[in-house]
mmCIF file of C-alpha atoms in Angstrom:
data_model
loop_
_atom_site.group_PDB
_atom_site.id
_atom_site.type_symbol
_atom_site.label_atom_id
_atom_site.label_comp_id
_atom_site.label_asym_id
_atom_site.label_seq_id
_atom_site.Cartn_x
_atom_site.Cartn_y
_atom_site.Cartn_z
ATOM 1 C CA UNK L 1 -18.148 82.450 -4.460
ATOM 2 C CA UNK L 2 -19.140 79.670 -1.771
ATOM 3 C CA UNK L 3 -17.725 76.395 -1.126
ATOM 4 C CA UNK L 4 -19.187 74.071 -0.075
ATOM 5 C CA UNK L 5 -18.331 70.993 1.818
ATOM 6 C CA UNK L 6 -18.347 67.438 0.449
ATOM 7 C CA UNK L 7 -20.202 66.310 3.351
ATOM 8 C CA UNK L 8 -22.997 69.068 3.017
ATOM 9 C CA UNK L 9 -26.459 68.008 1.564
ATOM 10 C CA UNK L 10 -27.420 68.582 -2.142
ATOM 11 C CA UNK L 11 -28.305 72.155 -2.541
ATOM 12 C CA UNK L 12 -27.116 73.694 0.633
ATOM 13 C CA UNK L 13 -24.692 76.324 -0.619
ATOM 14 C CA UNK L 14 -23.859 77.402 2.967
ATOM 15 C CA UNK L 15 -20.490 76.443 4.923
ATOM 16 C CA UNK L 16 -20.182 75.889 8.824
ATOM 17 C CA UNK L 17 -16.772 76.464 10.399
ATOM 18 C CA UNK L 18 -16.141 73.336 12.293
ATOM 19 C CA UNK L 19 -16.581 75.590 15.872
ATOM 20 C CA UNK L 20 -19.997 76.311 14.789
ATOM 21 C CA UNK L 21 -21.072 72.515 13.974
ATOM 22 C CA UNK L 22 -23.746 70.417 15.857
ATOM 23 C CA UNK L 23 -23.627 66.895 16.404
ATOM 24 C CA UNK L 24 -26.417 65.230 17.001
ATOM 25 C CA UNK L 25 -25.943 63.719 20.847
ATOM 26 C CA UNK L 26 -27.546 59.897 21.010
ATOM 27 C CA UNK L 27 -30.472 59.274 23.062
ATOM 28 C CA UNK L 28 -32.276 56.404 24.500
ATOM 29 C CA UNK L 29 -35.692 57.526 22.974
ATOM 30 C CA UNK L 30 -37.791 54.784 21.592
ATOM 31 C CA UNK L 31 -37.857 56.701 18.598
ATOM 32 C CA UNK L 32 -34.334 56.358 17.906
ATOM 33 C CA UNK L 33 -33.730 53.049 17.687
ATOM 34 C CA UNK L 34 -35.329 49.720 15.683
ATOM 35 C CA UNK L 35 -37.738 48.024 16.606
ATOM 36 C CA UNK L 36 -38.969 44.784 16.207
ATOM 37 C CA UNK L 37 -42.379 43.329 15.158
ATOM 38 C CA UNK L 38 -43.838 42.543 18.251
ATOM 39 C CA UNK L 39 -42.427 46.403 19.693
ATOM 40 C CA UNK L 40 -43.921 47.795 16.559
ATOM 41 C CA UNK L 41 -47.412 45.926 17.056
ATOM 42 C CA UNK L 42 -47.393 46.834 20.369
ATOM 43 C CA UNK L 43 -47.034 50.336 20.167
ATOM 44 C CA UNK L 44 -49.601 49.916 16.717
ATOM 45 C CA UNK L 45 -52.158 48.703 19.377
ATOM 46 C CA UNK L 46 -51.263 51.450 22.314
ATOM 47 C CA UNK L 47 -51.811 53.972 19.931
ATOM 48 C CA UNK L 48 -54.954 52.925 18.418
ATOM 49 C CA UNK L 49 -56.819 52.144 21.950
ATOM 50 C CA UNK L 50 -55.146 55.629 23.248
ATOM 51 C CA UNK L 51 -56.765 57.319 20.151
ATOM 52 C CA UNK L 52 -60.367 55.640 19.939
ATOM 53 C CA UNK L 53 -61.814 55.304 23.165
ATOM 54 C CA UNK L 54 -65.364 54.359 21.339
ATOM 55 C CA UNK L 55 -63.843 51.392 20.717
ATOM 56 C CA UNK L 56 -64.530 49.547 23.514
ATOM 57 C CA UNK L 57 -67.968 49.778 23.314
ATOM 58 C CA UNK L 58 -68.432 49.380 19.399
ATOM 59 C CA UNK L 59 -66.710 46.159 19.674
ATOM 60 C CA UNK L 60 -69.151 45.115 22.698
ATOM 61 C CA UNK L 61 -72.238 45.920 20.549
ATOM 62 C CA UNK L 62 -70.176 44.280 17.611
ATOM 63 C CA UNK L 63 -69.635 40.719 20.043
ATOM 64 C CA UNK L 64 -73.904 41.390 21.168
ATOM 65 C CA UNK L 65 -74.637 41.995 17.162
ATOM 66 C CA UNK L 66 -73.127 38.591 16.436
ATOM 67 C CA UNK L 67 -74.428 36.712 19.393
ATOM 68 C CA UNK L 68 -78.366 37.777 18.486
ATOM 69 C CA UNK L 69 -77.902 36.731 15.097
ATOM 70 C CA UNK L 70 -76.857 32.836 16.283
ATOM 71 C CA UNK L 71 -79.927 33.011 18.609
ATOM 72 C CA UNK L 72 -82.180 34.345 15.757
ATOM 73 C CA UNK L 73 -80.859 31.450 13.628
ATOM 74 C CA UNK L 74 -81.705 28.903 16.051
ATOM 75 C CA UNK L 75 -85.493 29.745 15.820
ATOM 76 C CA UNK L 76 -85.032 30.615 12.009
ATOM 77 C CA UNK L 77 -83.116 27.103 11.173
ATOM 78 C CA UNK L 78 -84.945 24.793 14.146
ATOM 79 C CA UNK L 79 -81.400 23.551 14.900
ATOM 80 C CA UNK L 80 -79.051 24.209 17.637
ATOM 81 C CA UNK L 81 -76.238 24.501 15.571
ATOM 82 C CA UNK L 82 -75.994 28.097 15.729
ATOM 83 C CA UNK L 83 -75.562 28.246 19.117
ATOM 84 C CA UNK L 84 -71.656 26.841 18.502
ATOM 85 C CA UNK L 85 -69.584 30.034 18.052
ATOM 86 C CA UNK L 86 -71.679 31.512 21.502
ATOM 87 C CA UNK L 87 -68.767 30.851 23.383
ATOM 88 C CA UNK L 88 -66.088 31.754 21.208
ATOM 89 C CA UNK L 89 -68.079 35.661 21.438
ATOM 90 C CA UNK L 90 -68.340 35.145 24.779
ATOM 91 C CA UNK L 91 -64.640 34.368 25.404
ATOM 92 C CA UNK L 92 -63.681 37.105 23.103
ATOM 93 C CA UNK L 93 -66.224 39.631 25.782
ATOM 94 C CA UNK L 94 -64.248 38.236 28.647
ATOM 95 C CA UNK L 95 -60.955 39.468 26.484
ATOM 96 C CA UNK L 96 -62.415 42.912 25.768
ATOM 97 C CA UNK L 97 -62.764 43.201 29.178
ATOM 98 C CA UNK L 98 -59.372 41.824 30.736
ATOM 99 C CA UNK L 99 -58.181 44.325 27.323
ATOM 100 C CA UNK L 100 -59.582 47.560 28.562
ATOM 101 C CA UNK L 101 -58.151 46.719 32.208
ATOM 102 C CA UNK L 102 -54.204 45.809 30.497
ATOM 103 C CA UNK L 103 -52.311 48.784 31.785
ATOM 104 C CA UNK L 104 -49.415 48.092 30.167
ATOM 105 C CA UNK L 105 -48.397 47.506 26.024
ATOM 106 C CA UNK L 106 -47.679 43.634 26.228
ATOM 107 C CA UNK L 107 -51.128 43.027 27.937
ATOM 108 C CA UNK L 108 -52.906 45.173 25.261
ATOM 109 C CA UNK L 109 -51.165 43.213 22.912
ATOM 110 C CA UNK L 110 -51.887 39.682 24.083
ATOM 111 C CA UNK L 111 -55.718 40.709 24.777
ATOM 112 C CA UNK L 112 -56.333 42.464 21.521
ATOM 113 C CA UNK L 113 -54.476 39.396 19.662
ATOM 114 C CA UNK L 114 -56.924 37.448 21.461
ATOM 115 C CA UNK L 115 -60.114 38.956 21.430
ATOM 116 C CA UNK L 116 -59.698 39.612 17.352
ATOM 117 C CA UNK L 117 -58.759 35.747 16.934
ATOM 118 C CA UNK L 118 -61.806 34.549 19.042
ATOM 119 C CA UNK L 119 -64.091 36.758 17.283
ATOM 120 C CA UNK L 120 -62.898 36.166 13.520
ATOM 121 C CA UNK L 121 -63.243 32.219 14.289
ATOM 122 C CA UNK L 122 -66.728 32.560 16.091
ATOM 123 C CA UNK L 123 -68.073 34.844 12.871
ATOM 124 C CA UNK L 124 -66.101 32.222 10.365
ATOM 125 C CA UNK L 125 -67.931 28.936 12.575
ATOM 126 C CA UNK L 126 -70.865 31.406 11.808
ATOM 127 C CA UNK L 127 -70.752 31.272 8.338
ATOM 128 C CA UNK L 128 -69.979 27.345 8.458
ATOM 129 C CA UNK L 129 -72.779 26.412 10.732
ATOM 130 C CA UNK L 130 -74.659 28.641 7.953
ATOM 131 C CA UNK L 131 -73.873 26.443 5.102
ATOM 132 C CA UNK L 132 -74.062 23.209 7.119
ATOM 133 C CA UNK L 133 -77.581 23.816 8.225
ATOM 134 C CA UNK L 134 -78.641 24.917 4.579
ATOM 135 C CA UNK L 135 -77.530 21.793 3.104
#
């Protein structure tokens, strides 16, 4: 018959003489310790640029995309209200940029926080320059 010790997991049936035990030695890994939310989104952000290097350049044509459809408006509309979230694409291509030169995870952080913000406000001033000209 085996005993087993109280401190052993649920259904190990094997016992370790205390000689034989390993502790687990404490390290200063990243890994091993909590992180906050602005650690986690960094790392979130590292990872994602590390892993899709296409994204540079989707996001460029995405930022070009957006910019020819406010210049199309302006001769479809006859207004130059279209022409308003220009420079909120063209900040957020001057992030882009200053993003894929961050070498380091606070940068990438800051840039990408800023060149997603620019863009979502210049495609949501799209949309209200939209309904402001149709009315």
């Amino acid at each position: 018959m085996t005993t087993v010790p109280l401190t052993a997991a649920p259904g190990d049936n094997t016992t370790v003489e205390p000689a034989d035990a390993v502790v687990p030695v404490e390290t200063d890994e990243p890994s091993g310790r909590s992180v906050g939310i602005v650690e986690l989104s960094e790392r979130v952000v590292a990872s994602v640029l590390a892993r899709c290097p296409w994204l540079y350049r989707a996001s460029t044509v995405m930022l070009a995309v957006f910019a020819a459809v406010c210049l199309v408006a302006v001769g479809t509309r006859l207004s130059a209200l279209p022409l308003i979230p220009i420079p909120l694409f063209a900040g957020a291509w001057y992030f882009l940029r200053l993003l894929r030169a961050a070498d380091s995870r606070p940068l990438q952080l800051r840039w990408a926080t800023l060149f997603v913000v620019a863009t979502m406000v210049g495609f949501w001033l799209i949309s209200v320059v939209g309904r402001w000209v149709s009315s």
